[in-house]
Coordinates of C-alpha atoms and ligand atoms in Angstrom, one line a residue:
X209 CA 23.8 0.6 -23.8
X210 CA 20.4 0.2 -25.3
X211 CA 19.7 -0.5 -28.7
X212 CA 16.5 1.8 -29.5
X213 CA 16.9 0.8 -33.1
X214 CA 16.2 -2.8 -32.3
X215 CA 13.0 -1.7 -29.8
X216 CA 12.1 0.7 -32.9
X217 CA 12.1 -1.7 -35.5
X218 CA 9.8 -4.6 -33.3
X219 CA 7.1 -1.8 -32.8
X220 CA 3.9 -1.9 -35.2
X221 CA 5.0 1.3 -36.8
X222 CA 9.0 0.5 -36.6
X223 CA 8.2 -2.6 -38.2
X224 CA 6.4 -1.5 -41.2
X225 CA 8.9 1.5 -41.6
X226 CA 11.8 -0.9 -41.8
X227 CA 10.0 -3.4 -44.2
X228 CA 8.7 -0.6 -46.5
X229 CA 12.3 0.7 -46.5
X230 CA 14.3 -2.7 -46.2
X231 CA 16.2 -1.7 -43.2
X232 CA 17.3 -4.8 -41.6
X233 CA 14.7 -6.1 -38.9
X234 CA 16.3 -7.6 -36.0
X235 CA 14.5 -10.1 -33.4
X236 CA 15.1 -9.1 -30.0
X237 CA 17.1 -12.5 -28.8
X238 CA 15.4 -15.3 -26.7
X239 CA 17.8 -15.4 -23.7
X240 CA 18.1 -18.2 -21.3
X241 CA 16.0 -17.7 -17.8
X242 CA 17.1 -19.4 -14.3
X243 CA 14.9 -22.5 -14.4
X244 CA 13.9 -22.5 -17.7
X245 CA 14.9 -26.0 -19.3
X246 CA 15.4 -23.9 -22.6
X247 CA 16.5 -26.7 -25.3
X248 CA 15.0 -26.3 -28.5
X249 CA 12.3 -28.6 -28.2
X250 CA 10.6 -30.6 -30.7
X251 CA 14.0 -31.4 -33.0
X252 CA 14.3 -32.6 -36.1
X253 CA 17.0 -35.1 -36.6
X254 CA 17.8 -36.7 -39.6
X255 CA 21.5 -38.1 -41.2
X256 CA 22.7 -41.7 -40.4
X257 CA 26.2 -41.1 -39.5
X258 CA 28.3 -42.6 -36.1
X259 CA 26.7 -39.5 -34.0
X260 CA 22.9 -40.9 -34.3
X261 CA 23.0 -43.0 -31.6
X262 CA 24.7 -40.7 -29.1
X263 CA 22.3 -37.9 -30.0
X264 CA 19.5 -39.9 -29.3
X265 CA 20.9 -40.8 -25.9
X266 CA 21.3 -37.3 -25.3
X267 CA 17.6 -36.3 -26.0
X268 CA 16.5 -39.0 -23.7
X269 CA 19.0 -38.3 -21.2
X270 CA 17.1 -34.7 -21.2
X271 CA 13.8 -35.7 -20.7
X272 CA 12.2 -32.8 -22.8
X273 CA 13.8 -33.5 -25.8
X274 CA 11.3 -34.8 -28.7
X275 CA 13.3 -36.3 -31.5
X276 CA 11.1 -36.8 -34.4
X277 CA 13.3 -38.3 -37.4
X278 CA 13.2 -36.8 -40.6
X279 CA 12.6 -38.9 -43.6
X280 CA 14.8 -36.2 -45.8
X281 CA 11.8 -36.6 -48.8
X282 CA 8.6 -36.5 -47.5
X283 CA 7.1 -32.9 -46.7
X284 CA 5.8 -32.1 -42.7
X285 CA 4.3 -28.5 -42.4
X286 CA 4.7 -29.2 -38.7
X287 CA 6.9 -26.7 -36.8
X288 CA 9.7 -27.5 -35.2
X289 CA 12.1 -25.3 -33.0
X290 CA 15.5 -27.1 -33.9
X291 CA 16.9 -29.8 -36.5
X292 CA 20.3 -31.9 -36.1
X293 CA 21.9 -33.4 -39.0
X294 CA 24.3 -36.2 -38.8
X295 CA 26.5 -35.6 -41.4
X296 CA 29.3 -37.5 -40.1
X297 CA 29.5 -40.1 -42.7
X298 CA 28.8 -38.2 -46.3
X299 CA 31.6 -39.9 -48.0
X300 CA 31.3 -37.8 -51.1
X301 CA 29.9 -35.1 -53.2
X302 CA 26.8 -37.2 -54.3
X303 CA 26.1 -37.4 -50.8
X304 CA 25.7 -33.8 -49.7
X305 CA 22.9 -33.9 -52.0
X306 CA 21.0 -35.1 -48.5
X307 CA 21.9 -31.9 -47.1
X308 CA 20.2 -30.0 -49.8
X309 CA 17.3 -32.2 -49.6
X310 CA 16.8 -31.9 -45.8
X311 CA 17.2 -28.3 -45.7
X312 CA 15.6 -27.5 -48.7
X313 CA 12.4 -29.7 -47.5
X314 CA 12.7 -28.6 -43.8
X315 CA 14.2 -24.7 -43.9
X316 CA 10.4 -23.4 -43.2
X317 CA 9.5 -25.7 -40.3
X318 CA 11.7 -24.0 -38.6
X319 CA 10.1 -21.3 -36.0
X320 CA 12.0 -18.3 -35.1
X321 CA 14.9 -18.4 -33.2
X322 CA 15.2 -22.2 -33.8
X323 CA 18.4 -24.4 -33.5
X324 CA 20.3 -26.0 -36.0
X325 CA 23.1 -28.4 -35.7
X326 CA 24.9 -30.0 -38.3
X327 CA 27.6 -32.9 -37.5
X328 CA 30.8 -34.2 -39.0
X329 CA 34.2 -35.3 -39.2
X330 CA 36.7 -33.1 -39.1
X331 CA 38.0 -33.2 -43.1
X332 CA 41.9 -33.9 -42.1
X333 CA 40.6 -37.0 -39.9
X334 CA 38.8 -38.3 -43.3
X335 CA 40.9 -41.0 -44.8
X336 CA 39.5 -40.8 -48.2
X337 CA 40.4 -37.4 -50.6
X338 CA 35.9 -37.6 -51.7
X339 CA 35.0 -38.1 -47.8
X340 CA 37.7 -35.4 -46.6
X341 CA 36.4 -32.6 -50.0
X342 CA 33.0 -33.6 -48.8
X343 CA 33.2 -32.6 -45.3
X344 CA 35.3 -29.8 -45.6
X345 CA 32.0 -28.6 -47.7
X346 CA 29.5 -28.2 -45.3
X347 CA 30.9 -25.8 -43.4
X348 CA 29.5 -23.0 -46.4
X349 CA 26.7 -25.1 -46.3
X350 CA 26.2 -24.1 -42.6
X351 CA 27.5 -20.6 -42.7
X352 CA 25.0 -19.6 -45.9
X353 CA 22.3 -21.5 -43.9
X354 CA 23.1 -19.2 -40.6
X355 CA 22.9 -16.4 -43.1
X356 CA 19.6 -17.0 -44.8
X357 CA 17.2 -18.6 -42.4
X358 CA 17.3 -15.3 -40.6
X359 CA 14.7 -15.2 -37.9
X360 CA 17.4 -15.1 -35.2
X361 CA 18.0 -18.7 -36.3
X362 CA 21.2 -19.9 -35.5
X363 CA 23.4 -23.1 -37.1
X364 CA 26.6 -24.2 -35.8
X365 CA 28.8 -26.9 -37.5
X366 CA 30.3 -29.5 -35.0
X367 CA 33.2 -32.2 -36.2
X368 CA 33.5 -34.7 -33.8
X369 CA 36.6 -36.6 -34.0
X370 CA 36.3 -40.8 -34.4
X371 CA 36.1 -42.0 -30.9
X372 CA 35.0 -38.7 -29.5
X373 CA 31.2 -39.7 -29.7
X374 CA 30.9 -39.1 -25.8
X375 CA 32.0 -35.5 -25.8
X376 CA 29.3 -34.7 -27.9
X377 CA 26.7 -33.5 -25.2
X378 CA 28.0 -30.4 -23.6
X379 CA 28.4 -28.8 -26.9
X380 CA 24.8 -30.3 -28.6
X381 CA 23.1 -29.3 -25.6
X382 CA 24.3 -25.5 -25.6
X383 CA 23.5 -25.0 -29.3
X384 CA 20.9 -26.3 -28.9
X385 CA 19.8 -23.7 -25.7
X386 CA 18.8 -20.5 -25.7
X387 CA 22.7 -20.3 -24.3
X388 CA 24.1 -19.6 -27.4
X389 CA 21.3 -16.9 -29.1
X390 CA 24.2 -14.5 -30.3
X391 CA 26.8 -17.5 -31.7
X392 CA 26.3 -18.5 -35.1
X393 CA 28.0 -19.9 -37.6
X394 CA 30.6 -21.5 -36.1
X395 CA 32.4 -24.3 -36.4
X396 CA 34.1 -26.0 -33.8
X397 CA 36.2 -29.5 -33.4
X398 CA 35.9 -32.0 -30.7
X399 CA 38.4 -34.7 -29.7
X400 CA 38.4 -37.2 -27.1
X401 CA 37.7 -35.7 -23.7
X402 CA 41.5 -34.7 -21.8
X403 CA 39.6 -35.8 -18.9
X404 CA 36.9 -38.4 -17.0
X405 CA 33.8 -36.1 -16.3
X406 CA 31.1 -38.3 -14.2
X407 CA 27.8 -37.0 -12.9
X408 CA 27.5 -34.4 -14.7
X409 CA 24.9 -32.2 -12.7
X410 CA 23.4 -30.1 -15.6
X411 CA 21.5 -27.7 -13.2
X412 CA 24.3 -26.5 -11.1
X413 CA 27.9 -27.8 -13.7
X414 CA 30.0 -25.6 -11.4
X415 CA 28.5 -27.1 -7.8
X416 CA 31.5 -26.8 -5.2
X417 CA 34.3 -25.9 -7.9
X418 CA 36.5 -22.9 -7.6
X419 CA 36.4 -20.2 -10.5
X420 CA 38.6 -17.0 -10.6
X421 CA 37.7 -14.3 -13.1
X422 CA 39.7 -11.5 -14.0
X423 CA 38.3 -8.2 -15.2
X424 CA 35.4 -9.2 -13.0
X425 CA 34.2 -5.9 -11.8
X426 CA 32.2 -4.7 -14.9
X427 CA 30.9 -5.6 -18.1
X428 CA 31.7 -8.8 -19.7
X429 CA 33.6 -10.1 -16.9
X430 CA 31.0 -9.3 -14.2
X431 CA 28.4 -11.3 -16.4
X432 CA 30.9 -14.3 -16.3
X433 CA 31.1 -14.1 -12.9
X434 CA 27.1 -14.3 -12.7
X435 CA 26.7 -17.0 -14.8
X436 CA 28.9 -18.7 -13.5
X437 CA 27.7 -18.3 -9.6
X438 CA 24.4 -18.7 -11.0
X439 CA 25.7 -22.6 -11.8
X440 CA 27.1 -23.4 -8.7
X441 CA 30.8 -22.3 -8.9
X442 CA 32.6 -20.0 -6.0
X443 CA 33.8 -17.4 -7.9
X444 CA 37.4 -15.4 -7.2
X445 CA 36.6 -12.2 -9.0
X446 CA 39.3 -9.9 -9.6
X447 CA 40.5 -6.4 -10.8
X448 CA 42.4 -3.5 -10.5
X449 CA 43.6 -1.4 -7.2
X450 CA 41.3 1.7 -8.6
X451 CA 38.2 -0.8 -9.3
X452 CA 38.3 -1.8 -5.4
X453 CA 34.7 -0.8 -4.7
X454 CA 32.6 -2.0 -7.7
X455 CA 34.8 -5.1 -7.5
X456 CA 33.8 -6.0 -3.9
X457 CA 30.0 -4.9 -5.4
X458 CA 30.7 -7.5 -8.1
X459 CA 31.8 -10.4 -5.4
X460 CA 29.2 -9.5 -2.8
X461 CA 26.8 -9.9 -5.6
X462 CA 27.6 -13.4 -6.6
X463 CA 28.3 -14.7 -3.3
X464 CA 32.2 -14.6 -4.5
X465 CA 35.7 -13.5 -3.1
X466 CA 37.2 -9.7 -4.4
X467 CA 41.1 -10.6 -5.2
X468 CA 42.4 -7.2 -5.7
X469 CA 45.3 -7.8 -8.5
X470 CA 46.7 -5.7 -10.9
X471 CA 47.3 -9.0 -13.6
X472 CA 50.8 -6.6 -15.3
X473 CA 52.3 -6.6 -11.6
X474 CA 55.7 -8.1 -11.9
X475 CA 55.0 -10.2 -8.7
X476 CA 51.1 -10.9 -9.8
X477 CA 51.7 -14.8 -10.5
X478 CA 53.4 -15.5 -7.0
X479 CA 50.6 -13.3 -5.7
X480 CA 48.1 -15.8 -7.3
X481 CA 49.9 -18.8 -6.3
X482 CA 50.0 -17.4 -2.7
X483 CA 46.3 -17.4 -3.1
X484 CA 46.1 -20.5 -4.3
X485 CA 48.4 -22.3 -1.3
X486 CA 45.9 -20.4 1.0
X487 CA 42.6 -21.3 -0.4
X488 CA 43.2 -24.2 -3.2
X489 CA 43.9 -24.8 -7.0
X490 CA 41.2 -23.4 -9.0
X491 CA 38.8 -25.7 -11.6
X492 CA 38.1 -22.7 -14.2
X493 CA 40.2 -19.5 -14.8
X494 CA 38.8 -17.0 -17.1
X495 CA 41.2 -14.6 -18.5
X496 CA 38.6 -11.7 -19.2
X497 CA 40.5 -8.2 -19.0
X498 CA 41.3 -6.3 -21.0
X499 CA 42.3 -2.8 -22.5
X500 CA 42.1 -0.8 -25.5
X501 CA 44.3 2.1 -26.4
X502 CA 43.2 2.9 -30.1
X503 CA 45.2 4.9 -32.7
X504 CA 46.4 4.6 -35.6
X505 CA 49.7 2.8 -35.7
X506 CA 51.4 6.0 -36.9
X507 CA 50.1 8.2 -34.0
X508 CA 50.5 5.3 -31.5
X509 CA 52.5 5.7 -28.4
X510 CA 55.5 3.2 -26.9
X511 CA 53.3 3.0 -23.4
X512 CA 49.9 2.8 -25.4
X513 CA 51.2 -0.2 -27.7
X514 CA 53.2 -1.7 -24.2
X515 CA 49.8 -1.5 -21.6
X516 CA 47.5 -3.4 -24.5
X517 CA 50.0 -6.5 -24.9
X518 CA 50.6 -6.6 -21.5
X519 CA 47.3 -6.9 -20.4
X520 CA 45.4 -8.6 -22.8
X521 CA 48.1 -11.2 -23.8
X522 CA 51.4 -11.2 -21.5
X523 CA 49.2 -11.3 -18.2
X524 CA 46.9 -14.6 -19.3
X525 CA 50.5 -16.1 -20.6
X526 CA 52.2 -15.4 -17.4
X527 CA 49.4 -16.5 -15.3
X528 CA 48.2 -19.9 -17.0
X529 CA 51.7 -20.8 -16.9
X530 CA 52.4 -20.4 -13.6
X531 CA 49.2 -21.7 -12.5
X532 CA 50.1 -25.1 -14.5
X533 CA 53.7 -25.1 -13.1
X534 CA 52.1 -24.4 -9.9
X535 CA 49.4 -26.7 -10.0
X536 CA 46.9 -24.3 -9.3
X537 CA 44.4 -25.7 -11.8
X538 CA 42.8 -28.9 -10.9
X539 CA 42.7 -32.3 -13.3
X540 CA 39.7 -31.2 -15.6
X541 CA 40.6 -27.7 -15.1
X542 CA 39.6 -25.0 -17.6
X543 CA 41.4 -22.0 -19.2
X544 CA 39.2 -19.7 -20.9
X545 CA 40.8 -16.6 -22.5
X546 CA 39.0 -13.8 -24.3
X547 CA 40.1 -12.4 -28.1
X548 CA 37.9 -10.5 -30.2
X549 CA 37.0 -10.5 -33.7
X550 CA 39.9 -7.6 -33.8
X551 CA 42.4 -10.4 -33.8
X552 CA 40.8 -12.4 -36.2
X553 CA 40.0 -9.4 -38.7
X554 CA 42.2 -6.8 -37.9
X555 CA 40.8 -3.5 -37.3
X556 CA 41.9 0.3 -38.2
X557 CA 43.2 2.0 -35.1
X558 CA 43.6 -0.9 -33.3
X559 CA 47.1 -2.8 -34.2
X560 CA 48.1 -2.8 -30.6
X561 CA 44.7 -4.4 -29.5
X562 CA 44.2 -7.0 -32.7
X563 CA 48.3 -7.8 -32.1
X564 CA 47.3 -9.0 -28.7
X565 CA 44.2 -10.5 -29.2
X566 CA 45.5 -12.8 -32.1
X567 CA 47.9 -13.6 -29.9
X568 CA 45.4 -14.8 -27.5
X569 CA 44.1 -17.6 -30.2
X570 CA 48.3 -18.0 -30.8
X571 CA 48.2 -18.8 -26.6
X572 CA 45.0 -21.0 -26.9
X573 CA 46.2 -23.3 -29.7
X574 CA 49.5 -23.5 -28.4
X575 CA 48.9 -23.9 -24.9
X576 CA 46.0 -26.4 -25.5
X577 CA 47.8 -29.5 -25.7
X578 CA 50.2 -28.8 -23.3
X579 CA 47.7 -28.5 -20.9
X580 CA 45.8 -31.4 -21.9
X581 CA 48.8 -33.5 -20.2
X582 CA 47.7 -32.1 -16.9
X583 CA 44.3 -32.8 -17.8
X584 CA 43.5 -29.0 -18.7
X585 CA 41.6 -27.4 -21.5
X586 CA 42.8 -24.2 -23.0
X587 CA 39.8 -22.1 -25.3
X588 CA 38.9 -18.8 -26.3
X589 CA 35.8 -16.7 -27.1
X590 CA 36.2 -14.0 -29.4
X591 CA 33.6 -11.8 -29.1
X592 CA 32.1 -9.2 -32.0
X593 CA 30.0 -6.5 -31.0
X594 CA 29.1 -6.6 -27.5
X595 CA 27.5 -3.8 -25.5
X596 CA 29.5 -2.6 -23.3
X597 CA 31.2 0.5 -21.4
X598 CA 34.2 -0.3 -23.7
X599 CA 32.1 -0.2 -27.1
X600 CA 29.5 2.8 -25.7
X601 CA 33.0 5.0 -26.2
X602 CA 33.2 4.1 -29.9
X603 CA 31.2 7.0 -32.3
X604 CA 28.0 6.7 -33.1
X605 CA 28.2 5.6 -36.3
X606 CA 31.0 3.4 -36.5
X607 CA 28.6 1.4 -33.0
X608 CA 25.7 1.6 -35.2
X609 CA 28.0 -0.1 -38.2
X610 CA 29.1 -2.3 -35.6
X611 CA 26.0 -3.4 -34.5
X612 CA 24.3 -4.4 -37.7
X613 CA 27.2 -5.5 -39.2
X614 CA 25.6 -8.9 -38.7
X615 CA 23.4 -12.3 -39.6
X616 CA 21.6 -11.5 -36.2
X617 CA 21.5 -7.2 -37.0
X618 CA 22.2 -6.0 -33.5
X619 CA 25.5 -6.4 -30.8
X620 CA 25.3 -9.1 -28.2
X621 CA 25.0 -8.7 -24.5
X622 CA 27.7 -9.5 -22.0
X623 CA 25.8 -12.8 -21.1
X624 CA 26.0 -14.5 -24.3
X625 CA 30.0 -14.1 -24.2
X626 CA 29.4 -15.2 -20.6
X627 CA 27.2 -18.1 -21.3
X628 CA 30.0 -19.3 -24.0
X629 CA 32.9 -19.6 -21.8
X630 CA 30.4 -21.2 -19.3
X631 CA 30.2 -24.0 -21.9
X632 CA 33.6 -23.9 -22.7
X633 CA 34.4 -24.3 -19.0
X634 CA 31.9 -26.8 -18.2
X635 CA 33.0 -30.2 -16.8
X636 CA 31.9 -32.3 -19.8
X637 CA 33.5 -30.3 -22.0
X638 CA 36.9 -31.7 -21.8
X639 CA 36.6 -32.8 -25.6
X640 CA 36.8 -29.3 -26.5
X641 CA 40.7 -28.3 -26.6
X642 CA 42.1 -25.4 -28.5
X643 CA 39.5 -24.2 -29.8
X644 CA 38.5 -20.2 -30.6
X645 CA 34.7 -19.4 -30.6
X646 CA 33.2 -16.6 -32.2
X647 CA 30.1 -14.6 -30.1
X648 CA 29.6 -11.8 -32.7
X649 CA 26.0 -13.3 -34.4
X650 CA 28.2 -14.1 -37.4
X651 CA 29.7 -11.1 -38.0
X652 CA 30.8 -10.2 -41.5
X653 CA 34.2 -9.1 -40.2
X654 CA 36.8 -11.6 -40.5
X655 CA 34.3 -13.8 -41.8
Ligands
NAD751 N1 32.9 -5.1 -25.4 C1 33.2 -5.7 -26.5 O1 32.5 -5.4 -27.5 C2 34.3 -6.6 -26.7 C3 34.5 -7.2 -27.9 C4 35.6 -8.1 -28.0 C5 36.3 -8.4 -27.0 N2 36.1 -7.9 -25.7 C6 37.0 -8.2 -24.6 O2 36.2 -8.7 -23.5 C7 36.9 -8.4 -22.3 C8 36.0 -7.6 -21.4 O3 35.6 -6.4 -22.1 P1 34.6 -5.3 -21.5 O4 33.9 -4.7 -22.6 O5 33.8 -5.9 -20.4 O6 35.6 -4.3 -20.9 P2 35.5 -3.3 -19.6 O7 36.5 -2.2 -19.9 O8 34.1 -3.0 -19.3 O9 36.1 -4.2 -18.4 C9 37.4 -4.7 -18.4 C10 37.8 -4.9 -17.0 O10 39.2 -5.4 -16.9 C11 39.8 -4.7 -15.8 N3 41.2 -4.6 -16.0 C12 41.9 -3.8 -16.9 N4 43.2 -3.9 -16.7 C13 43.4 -4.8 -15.7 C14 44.6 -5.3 -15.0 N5 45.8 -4.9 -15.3 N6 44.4 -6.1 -14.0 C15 43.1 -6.5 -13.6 N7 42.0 -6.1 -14.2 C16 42.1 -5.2 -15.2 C17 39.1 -3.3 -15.8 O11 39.3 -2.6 -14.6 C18 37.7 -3.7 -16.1 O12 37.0 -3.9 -14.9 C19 38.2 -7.7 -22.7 O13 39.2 -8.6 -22.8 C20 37.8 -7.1 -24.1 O14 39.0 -6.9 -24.9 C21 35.1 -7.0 -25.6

């Protein structure tokens, strides 16, 4: 679906309309582009915690990087298009004042659609009670920040557990990408990787690993299966009996394998396995379809509140859990379901679809370190407003509500969700582990 407000609003006469009126003013979002380096690029970095060190190797190891430190008091008018803070050791309340400083001296360096990064520890991995308050602060300080710099500006908070300096990369290199233009405000918590990445090709992550997609015929899980081809992987992509033809489109198109695979059948895990003893485990599964059947809970039907659990929740249990019994996920293997913002929030007419996907983040976080014994990763993305077949059905003005209900003012595109779970699956990002990932441009539901 197009969003003619958004192509209104950045014409010269849209623009002065929407300012005269205050009507919110969204940027049209700086995607990434095939062979486009695309990291934010000069960054500030300022904070002198554990991380400073690693972050610095990272900017070196990416050979466009500029790291200019900030001295947090003294003025610079020069732009810059992103800023890391290492907040990793504030130890107390007198210490955030550095925060304040930084921002308060930097906020308007930043260009639009800049990157911001602030890092931590994660407060329940503080010994000290000042330390553990301290830390637990800046995550209002970084979802104001992604409120107020506007400008399609995004900050993400990251704790990095002690010890876990080396898993930083992955995840400072995506939000700092034009990856992650539609995730903001997020916090997210990294531990020690579950497994031993090495030569980490950053061009092509998924070179000559095995990916299966579900859902993969349309929408959201067709863009999965793109980015994902795009870096490097062979992609299984499957759907339904009655999606046979777009699916096969959808495979032909990224150079992938059409599984045909109802994910409810009774007999769909041993179907999968089968695959799997014909053609090898898999390094990534992404659990993408899924259903809605809307109506309030009143006016709900047995099969309608049935077919949403069992597709969106029951299938991705039975199928992770077979694959892991089955060893059809390799060491460093990835699981990568998909909620929504439904089953964080809740949403009227939807108790059948916000049951299931909260049950999804109940599957990630309890599945994660189970899986980590085999050397797997379990996450989720919950996506807000994306724009979609499945959110083109909803009325008019509950999508335009939808849309702008936002820091960023307009829905997201399949590929951002896509180019999440493309993070969340990458080989170095074995230090992320149960974690659920919002891709909704902050939005204020379930905030
Ligand atoms: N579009 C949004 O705004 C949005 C927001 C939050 C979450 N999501 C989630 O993202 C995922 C993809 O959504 P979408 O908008 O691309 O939906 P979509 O309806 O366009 O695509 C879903 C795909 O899943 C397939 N599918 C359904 N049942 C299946 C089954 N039993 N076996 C195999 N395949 C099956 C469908 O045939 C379809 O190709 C879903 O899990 C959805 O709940 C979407």
């Amino acid at each position: 679906m197009s969003d003619s407000y958004l192509s209104f609003v950045n014409s010269p006469w849209g623009r002065w309309f929407a300012q005269t009126a205050g009507l919110p003013q969204p940027l049209p979002l700086q995607r990434h582009r095939t062979g486009q380096q695309g990291l934010a690029n000069p960054v500030i970095v300022a904070g002198a915690g554990r991380l400073r060190g690693e972050v610095q190797r990272i900017f070196s190891a990416t050979d466009t990087v500029t790291a200019q430190p900030a001295t947090i008091k003294a003025p610079s008018t020069v732009k810059v298009q992103g800023a890391v803070f290492d907040a990793s050791e504030i130890a107390d309340l007198k210490q955030l004042d550095e925060l304040y400083e930084f921002f308060h001296t930097n906020a308007r360096r930043l260009v639009q659609h800049a990157r911001v990064v602030v890092l931590g520890t994660a407060p329940e991995q503080c010994k000290a009670l000042p330390q553990a308050i301290a830390q637990r602060a800046l995550e209002g300080l970084v979802r104001s920040l992604a409120k107020e710099l506007r400008r399609a500006i995004t900050v993400q908070l990251i704790y990095v557990a002690p010890g876990a300096e080396s898993a930083l990369e992955s995840s400072l290199r995506f939000f700092l990408s034009r990856r992650s233009a539609y995730v903001s405000g997020q916090v997210v918590r990294l531990e020690k990787a579950v497994d031993q990445a090495t030569d980490i090709d950053w061009d092509k992550p998924f070179s000559g690993r095995r990916a299966l997609v579900t859902g993969a015929s349309r929408g959201i899980g067709l863009a999965i299966a793109q980015v994902l081809a795009r870096d490097g992987a062979q992609v299984v992509c499957v759907d339904v009996p009655q999606a046979q033809e777009s699916l096969q489109q959808a495979a032909n198109s990224v150079g992938g394998t059409a599984l045909v695979l109802d994910i409810t059948a009774a007999d769909a895990p041993q179907k999968l396995q089968a695959h799997v003893s014909e053609h090898g485990a898999f390094d990534v599964v992404v659990h993408n379809a899924g259903i809605t059947r809307d109506k309030t809970i009143a006016k709900m039907t047995e099969a309608a509140w049935r077919s949403v659990l069992a597709v969106n929740l029951d299938a991705p249990l039975q199928l992770s859990t077979a694959l892991l019994e089955g060893q059809g996920l390799k060491p460093g293997g990835r699981i990568v379901c998909v909620s929504s913002i439904s089953g964080i929030a809740g949403n009227l007419g939807q108790s059948n679809y916000a049951t299931s996907k909260a049950g999804v983040i109940g599957l990630v976080q309890g599945l994660a370190p189970r899986a980590a014994q085999q050397q797997v990763t379990v996450n989720a993305v919950a996506p807000g407003f994306i724009e979609t077949q499945m959110t083109a059905k909803i009325p008019l003005m509950i999508r335009e509500a939808g849309r702008r209900m936002n820091s960023l003012s307009q829905g997201g595109q399949p590929i951002d969700v896509a180019e999440t779970i493309a993070w969340l699956a990458h080989p170095a990002s074995g230090g992320v582990n149960g974690q659920v990932v919002r891709v909704c441009g902050q939005s204020l539901l379930g905030a």
